[in-house]
PDB file of C-alpha atoms and ligand atoms in Angstrom:
ATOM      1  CA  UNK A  30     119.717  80.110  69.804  1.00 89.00           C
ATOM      2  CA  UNK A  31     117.456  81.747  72.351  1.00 97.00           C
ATOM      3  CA  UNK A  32     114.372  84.012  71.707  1.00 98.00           C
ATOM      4  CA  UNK A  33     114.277  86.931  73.993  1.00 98.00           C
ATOM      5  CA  UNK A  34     110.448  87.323  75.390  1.00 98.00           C
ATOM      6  CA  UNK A  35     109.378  90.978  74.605  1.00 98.00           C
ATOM      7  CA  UNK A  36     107.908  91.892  77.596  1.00 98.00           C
ATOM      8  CA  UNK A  37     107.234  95.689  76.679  1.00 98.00           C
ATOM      9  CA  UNK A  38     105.851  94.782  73.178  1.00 98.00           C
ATOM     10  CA  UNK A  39     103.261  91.949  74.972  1.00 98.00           C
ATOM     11  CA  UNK A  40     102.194  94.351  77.019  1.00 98.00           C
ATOM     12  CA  UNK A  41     101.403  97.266  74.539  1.00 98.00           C
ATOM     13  CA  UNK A  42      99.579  95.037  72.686  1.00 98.00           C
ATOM     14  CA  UNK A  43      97.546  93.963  75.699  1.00 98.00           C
ATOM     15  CA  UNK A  44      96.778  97.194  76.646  1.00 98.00           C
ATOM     16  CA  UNK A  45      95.407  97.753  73.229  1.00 98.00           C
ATOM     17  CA  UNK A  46      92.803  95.360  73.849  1.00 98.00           C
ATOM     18  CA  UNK A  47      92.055  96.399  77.605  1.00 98.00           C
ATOM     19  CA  UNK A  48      91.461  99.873  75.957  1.00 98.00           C
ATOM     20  CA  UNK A  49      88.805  98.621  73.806  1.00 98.00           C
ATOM     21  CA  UNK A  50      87.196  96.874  76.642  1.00 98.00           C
ATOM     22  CA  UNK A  51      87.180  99.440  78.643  1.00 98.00           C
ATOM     23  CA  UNK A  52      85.680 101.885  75.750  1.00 98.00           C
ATOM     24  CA  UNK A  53      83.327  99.525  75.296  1.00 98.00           C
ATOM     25  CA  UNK A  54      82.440  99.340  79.037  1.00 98.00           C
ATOM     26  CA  UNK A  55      81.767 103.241  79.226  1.00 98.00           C
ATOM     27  CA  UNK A  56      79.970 103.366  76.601  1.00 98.00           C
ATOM     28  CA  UNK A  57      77.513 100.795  77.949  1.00 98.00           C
ATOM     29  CA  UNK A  58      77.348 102.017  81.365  1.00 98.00           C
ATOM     30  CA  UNK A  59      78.003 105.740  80.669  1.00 98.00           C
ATOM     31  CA  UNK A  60      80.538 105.317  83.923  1.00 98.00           C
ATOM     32  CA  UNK A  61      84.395 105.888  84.118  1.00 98.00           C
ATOM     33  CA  UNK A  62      86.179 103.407  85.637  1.00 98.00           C
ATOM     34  CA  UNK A  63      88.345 104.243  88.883  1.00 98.00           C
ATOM     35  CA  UNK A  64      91.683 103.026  90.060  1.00 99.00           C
ATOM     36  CA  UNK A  65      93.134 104.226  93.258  1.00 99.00           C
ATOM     37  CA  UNK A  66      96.488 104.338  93.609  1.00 98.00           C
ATOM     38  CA  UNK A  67      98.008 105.044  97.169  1.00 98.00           C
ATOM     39  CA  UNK A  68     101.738 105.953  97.418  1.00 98.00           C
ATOM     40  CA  UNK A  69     103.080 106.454 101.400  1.00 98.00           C
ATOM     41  CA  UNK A  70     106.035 108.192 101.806  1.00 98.00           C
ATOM     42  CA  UNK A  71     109.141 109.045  98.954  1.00 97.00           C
ATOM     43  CA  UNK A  72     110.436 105.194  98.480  1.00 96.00           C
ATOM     44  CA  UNK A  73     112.697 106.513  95.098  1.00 94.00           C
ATOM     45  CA  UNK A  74     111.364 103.352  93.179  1.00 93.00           C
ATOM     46  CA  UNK A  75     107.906 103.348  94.435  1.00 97.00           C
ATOM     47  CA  UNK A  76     107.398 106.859  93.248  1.00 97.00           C
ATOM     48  CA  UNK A  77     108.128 105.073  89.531  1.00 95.00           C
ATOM     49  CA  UNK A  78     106.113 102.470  90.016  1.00 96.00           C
ATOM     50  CA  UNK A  79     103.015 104.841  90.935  1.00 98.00           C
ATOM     51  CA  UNK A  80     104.116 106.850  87.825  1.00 98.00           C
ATOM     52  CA  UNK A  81     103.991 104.014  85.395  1.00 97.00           C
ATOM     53  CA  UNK A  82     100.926 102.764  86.632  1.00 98.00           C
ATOM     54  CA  UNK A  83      99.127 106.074  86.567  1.00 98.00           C
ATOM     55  CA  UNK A  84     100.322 106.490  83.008  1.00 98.00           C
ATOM     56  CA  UNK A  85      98.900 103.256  81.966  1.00 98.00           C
ATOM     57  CA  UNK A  86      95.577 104.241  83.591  1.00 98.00           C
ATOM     58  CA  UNK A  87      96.248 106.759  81.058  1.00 98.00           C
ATOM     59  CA  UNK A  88      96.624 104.632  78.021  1.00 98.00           C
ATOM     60  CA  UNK A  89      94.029 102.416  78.925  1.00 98.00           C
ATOM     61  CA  UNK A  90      90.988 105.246  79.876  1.00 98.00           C
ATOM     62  CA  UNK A  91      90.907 104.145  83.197  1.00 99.00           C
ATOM     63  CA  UNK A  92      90.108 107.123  85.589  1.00 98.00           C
ATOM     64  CA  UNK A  93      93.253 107.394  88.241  1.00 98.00           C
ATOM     65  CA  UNK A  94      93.004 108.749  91.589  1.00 98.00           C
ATOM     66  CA  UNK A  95      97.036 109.393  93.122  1.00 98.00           C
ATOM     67  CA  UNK A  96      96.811 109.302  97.090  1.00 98.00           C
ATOM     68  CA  UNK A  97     100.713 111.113  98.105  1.00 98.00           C
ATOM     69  CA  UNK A  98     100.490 110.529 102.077  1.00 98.00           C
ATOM     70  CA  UNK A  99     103.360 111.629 103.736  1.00 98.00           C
ATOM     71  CA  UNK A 100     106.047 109.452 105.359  1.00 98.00           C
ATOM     72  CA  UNK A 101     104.749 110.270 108.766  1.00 97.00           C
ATOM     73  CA  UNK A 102     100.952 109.678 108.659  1.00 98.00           C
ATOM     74  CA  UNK A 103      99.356 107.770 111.003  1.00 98.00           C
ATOM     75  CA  UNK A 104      98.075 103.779 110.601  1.00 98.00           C
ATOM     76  CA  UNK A 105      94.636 105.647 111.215  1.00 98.00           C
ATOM     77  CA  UNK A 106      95.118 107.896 108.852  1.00 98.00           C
ATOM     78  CA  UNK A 107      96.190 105.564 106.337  1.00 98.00           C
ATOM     79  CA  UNK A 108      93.090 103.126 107.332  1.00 98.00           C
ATOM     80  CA  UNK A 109      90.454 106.285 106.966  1.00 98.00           C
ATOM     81  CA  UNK A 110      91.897 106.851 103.350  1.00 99.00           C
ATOM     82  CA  UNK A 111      91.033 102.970 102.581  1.00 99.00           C
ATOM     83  CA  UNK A 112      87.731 102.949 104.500  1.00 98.00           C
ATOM     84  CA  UNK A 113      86.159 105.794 102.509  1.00 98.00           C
ATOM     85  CA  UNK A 114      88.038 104.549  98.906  1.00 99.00           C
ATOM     86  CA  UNK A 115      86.745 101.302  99.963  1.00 98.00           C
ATOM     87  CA  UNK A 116      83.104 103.099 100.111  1.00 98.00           C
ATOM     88  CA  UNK A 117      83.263 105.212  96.967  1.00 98.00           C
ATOM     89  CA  UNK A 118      81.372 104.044  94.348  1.00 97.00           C
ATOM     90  CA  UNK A 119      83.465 105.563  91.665  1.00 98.00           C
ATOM     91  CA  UNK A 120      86.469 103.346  92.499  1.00 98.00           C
ATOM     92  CA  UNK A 121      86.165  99.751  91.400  1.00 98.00           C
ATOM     93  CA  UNK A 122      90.506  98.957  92.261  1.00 98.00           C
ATOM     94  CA  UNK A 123      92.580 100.343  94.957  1.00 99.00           C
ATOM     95  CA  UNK A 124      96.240  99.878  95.303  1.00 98.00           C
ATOM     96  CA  UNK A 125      98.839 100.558  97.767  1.00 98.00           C
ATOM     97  CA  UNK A 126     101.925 100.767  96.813  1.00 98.00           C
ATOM     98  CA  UNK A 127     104.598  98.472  98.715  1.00 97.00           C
ATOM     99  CA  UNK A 128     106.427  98.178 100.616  1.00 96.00           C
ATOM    100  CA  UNK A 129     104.673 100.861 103.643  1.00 98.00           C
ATOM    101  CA  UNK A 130     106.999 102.508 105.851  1.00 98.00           C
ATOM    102  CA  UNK A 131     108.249 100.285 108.560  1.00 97.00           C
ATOM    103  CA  UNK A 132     106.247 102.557 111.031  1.00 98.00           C
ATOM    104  CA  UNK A 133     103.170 101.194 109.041  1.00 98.00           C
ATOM    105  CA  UNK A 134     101.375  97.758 109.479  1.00 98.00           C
ATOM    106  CA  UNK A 135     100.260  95.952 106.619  1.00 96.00           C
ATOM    107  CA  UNK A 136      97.113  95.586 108.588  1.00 97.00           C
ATOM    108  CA  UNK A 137      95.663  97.952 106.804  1.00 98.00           C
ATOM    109  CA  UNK A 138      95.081  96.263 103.583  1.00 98.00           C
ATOM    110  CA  UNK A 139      92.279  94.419 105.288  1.00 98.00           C
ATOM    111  CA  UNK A 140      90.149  97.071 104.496  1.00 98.00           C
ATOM    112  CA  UNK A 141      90.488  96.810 100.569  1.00 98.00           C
ATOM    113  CA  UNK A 142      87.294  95.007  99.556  1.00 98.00           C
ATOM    114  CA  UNK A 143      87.831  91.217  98.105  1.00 98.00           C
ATOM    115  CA  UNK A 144      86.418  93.155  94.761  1.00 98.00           C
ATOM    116  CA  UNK A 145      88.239  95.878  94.968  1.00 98.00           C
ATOM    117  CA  UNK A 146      91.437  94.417  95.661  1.00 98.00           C
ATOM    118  CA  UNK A 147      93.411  94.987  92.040  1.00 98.00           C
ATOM    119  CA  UNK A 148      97.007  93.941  93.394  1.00 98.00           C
ATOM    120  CA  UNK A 149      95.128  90.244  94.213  1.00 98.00           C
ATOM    121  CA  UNK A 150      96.753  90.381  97.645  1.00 98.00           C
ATOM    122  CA  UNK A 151      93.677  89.829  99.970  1.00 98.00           C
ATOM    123  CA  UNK A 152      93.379  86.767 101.932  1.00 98.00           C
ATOM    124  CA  UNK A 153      90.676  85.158  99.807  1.00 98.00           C
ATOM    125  CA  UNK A 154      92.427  85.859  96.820  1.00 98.00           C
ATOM    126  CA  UNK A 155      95.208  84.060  97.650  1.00 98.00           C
ATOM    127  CA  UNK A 156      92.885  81.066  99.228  1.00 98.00           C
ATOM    128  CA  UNK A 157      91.043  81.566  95.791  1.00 98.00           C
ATOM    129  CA  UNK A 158      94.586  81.174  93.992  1.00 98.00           C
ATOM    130  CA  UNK A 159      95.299  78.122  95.928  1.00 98.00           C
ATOM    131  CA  UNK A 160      92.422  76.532  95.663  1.00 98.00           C
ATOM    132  CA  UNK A 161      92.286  76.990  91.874  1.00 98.00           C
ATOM    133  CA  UNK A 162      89.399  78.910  91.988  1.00 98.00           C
ATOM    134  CA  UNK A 163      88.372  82.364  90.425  1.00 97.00           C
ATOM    135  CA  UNK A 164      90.366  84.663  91.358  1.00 98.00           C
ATOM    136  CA  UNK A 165      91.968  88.242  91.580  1.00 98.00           C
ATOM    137  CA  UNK A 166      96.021  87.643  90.577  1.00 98.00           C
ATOM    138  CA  UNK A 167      98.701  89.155  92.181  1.00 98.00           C
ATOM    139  CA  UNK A 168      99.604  91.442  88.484  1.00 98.00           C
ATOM    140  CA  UNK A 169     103.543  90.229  88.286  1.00 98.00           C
ATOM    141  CA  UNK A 170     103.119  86.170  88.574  1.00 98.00           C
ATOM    142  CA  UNK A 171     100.255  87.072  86.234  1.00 98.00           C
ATOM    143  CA  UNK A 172     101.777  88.787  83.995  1.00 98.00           C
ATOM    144  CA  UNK A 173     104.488  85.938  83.849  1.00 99.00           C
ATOM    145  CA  UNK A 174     101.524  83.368  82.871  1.00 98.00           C
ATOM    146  CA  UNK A 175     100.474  85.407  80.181  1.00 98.00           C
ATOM    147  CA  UNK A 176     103.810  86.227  78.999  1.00 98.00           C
ATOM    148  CA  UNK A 177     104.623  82.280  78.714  1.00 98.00           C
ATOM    149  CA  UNK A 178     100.913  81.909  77.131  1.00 98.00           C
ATOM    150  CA  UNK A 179     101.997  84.138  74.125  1.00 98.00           C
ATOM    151  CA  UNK A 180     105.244  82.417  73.638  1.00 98.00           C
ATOM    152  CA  UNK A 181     103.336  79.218  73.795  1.00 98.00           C
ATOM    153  CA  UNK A 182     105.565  77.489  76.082  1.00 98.00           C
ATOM    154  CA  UNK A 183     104.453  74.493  77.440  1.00 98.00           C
ATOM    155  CA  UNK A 184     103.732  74.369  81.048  1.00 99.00           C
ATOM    156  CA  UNK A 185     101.878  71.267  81.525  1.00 98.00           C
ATOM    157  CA  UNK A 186     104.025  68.373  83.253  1.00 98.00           C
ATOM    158  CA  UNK A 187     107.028  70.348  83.483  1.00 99.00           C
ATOM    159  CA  UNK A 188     109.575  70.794  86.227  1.00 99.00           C
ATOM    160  CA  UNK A 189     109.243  74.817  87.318  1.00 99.00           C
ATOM    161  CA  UNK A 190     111.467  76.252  89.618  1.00 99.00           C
ATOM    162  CA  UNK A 191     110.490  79.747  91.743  1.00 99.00           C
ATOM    163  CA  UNK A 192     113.559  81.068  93.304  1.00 99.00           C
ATOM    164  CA  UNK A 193     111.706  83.502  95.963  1.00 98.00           C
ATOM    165  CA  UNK A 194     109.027  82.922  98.330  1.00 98.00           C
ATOM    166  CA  UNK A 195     107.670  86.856  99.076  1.00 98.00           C
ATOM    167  CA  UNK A 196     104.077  86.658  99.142  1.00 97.00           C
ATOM    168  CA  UNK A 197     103.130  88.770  96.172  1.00 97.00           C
ATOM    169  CA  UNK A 198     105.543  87.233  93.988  1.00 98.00           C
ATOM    170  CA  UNK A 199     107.031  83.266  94.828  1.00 98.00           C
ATOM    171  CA  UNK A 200     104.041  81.961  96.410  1.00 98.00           C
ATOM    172  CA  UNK A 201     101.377  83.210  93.492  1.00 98.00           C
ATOM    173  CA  UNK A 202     103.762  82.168  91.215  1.00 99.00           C
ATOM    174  CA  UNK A 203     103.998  78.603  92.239  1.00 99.00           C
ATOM    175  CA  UNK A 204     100.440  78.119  92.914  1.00 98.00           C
ATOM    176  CA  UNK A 205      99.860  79.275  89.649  1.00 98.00           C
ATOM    177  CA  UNK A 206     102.308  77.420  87.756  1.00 99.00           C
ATOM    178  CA  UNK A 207     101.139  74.028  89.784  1.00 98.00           C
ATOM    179  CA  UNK A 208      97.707  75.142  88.538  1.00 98.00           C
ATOM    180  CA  UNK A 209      98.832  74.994  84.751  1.00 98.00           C
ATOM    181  CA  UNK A 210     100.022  71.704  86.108  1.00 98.00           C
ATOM    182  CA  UNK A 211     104.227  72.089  86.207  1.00 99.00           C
ATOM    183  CA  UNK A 212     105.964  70.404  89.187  1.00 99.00           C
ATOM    184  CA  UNK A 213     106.825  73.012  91.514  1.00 99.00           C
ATOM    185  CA  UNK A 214     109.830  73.462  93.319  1.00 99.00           C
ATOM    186  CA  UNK A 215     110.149  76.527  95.720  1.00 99.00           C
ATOM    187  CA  UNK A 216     113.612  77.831  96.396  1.00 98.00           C
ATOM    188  CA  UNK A 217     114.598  80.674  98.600  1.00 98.00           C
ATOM    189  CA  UNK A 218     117.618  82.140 101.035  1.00 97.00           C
ATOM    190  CA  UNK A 219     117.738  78.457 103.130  1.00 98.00           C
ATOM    191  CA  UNK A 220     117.958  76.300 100.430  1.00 98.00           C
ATOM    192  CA  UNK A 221     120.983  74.029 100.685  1.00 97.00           C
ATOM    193  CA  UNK A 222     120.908  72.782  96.991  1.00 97.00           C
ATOM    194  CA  UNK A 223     119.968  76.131  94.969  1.00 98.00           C
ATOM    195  CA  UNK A 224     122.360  75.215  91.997  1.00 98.00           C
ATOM    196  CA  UNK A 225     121.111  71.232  91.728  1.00 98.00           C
ATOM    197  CA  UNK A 226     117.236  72.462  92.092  1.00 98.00           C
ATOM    198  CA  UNK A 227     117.469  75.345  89.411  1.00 99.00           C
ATOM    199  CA  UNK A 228     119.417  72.575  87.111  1.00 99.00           C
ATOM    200  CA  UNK A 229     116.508  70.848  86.783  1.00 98.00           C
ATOM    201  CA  UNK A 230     114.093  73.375  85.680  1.00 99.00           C
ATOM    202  CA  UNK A 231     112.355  73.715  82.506  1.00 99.00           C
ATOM    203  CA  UNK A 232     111.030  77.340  83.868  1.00 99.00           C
ATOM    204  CA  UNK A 233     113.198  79.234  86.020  1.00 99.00           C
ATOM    205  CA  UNK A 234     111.458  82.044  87.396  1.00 99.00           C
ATOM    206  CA  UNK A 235     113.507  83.909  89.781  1.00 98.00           C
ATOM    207  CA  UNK A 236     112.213  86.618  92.092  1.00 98.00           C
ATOM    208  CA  UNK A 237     115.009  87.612  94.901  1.00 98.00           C
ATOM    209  CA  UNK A 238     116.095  90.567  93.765  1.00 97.00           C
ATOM    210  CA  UNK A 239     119.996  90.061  93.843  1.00 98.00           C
ATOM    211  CA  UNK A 240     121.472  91.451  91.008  1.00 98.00           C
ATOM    212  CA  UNK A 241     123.090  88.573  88.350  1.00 97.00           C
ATOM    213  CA  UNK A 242     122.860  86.111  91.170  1.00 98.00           C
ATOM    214  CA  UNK A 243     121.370  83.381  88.655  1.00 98.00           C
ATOM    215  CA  UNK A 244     124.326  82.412  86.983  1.00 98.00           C
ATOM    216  CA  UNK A 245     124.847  80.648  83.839  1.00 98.00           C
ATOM    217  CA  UNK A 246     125.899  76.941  85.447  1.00 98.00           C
ATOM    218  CA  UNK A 247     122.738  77.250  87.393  1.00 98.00           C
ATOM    219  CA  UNK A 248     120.603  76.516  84.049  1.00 98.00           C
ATOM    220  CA  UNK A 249     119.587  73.352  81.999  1.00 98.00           C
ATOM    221  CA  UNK A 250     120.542  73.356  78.468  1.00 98.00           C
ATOM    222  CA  UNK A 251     117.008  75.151  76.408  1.00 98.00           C
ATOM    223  CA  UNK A 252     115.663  76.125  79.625  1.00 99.00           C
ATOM    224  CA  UNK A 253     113.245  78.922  79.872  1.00 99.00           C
ATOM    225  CA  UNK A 254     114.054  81.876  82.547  1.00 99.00           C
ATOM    226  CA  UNK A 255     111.894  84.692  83.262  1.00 99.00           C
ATOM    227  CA  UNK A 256     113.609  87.318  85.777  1.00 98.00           C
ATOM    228  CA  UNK A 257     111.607  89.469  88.023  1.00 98.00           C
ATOM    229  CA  UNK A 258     114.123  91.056  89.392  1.00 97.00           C
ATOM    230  CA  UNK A 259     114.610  95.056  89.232  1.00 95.00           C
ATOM    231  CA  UNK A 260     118.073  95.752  90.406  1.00 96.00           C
ATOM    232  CA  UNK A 261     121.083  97.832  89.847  1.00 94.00           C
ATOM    233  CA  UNK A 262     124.357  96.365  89.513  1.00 93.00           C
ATOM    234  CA  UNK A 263     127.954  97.673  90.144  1.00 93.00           C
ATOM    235  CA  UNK A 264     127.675 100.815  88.326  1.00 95.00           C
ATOM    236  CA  UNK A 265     124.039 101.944  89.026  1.00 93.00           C
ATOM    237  CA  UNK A 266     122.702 100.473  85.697  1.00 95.00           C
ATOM    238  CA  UNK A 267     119.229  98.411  86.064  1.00 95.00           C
ATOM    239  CA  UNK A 268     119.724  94.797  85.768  1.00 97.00           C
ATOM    240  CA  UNK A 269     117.681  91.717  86.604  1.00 98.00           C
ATOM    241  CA  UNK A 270     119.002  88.450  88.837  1.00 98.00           C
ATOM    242  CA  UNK A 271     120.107  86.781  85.964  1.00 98.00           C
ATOM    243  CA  UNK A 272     123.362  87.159  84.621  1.00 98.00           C
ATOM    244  CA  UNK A 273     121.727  87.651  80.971  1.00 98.00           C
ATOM    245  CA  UNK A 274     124.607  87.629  78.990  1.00 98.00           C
ATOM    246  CA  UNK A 275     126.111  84.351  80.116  1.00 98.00           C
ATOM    247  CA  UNK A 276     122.928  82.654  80.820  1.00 98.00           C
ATOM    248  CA  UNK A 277     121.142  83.467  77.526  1.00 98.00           C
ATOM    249  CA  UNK A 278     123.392  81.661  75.735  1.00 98.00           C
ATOM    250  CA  UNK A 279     121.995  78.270  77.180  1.00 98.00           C
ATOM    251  CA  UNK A 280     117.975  79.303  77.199  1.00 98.00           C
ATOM    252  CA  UNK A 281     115.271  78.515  74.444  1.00 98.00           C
ATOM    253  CA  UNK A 282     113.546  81.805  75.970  1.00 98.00           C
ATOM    254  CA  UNK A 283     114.689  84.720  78.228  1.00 98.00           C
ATOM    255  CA  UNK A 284     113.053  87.342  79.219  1.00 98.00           C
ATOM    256  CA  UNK A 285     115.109  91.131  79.567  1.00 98.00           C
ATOM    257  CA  UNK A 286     115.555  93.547  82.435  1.00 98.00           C
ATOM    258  CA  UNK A 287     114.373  96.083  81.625  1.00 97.00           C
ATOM    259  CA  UNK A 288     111.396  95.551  79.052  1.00 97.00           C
ATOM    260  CA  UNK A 289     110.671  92.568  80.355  1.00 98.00           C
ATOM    261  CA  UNK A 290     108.035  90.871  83.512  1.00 98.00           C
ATOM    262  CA  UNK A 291     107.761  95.279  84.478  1.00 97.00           C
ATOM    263  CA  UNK A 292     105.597  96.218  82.012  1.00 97.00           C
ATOM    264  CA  UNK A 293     103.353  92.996  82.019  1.00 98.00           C
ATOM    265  CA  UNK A 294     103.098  93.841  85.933  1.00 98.00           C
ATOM    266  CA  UNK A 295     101.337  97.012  85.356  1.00 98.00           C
ATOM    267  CA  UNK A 296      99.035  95.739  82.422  1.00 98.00           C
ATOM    268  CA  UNK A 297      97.916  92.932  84.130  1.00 98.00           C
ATOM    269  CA  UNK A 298      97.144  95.531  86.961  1.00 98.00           C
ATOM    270  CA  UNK A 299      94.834  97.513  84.341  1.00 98.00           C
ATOM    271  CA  UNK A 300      93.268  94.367  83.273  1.00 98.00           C
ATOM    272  CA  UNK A 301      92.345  93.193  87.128  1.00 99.00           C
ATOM    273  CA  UNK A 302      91.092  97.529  87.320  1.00 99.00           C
ATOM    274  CA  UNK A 303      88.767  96.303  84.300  1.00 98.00           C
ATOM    275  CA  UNK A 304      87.823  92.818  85.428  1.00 98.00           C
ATOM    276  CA  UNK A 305      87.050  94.592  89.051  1.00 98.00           C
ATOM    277  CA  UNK A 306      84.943  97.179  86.962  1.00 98.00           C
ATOM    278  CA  UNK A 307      82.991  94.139  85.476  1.00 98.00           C
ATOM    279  CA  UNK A 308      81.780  92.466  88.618  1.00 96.00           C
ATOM    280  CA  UNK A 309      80.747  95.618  89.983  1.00 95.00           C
ATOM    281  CA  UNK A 310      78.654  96.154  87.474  1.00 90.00           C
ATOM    282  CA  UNK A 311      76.987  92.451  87.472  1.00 82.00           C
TER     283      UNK A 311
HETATM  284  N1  GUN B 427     105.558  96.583  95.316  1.00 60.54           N
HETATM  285  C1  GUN B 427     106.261  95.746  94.521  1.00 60.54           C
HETATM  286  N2  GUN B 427     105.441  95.119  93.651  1.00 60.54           N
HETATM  287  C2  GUN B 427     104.193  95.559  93.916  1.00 60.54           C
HETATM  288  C3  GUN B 427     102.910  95.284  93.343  1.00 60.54           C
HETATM  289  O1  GUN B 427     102.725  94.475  92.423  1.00 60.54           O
HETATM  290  N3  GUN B 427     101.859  95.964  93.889  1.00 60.54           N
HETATM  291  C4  GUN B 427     102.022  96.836  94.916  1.00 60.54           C
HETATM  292  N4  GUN B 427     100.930  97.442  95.391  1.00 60.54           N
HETATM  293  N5  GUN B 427     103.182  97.116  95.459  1.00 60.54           N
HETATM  294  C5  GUN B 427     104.260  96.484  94.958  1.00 60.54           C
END
């Protein structure tokens, strides 16, 4: 029997807390706090993302501030919108919304403050992440962590398997999961062995975004998978890169698409908007 991992009902209870803390932090400092959120261009699934997140902001009592550039502005426009965000003193998180327009260099991200940088993208963080030290997280591996914390799955010693190697999903997610001491093995599009490698895994954590591509003979017997994926499948419905169905009958824990890693994303983004809120103050 396998116990599906609630993603959506962690979270709401997570954001319960963050909106206590954050009460509690405007009612010490008599300040709001800020998130930025920037959104470039009319990318259909972007434009829910930067919903969802600005209705969490919501939820939470964190102040949002939407940015709607068009499609066609400039790098330097895009880099004077960071610049003064990165200067305002009522915005402790700013967030850009990914992927930019293929027109638009990523470049630009360099001018997010280290302590400002809520997505936990910025060079140092991920040096930070790697060399185990205090961090900002990228929100979705994060979110993963905590999700396994509440389950209290054992991560220690075991085999973990990332299938994906994007830079704000596989490669936090490793590093983090080596952190918690697991034995890491990366997979991604060049791997010769993908079936044999996931086999092995205790933790499957798959991040490719290929709809049902983790099939059912790719998993150990009581193995726990956590999908990242937000796809649609044949007939337009949302679905995950698992093949839930077949493979849940062979996990100890799974988690669902949708209801699952999404909404633990976009807490763990308010909870980096608070903990950036923190060290501004101190
Ligand atoms: N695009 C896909 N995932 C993310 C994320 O976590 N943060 C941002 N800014 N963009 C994304």
């Amino acid at each position: 029997m396998f116990k599906l991992i609630e993603g959506k009902a962690i979270a709401q209870s997570i954001r319960a807390e963050i909106r206590e803390k954050v009460a509690a932090f405007k009612a010490e400092t008599g300040n709001e706090i800020g998130l930025a959120v920037v959104l470039v261009g009319e990318n259909p699934a972007s434009q829910i993302y930067v919903r969802n997140k600005i209705k969490a902001c919501e939820e939470v009592g964190i102040k949002s501030y939407a940015y709607y550039l068009p499609e066609a502005v400039t790098q330097n426009g895009l880099e004077e919108l960071l610049s003064s965000l990165a200067q305002n003193d009522e915005i402790q998180g700013i967030l850009v919304q990914l992927p930019l327009p293929t027109h638009l260099s990523d470049k630009a991200l360099k001018l997010i403050p280290d302590g400002k940088d809520v997505d936990g993208f910025s060079e140092n963080n991920i040096g930070r992440l790697c060399l185990n030290l205090p961090a900002t997280v990228a929100c979705t591996p994060y979110g993963v962590m905590k999700m396994l914390e509440y389950e209290h799955i054992e991560i220690r010693g075991k085999n973990a398997v990332v299938v994906g190697r994007s830079n704000i999903v596989g490669k936090p997610m490793a590093m983090l999961l080596m952190n918690a001491d697991a034995t890491v093995t990366v997979c991604h599009s060049k791997t010769k062995n993908l079936k044999e490698q996931c086999l092995k895994a205790d933790i499957l954590v798959s991040a490719i975004g290929k709809p049902k591509f983790i099939t059912s003979d790719m998993i150990k017997e009581g193995a726990t998978v956590i999908d990242v994926g937000m796809n649609r499948d044949e007939n337009g419905k949302l679905c995950g890169d698992v093949d839930f169905e077949r493979v849940k009958e062979k996990c100890s824990y799974i988690t669902p698409v949708p209801g699952g890693v999404g909404p633990m994303t976009i807490t763990m983004l308010m909870y980096n908007t608070y903990l950036a809120a923190l060290r501004s103050k101190n």
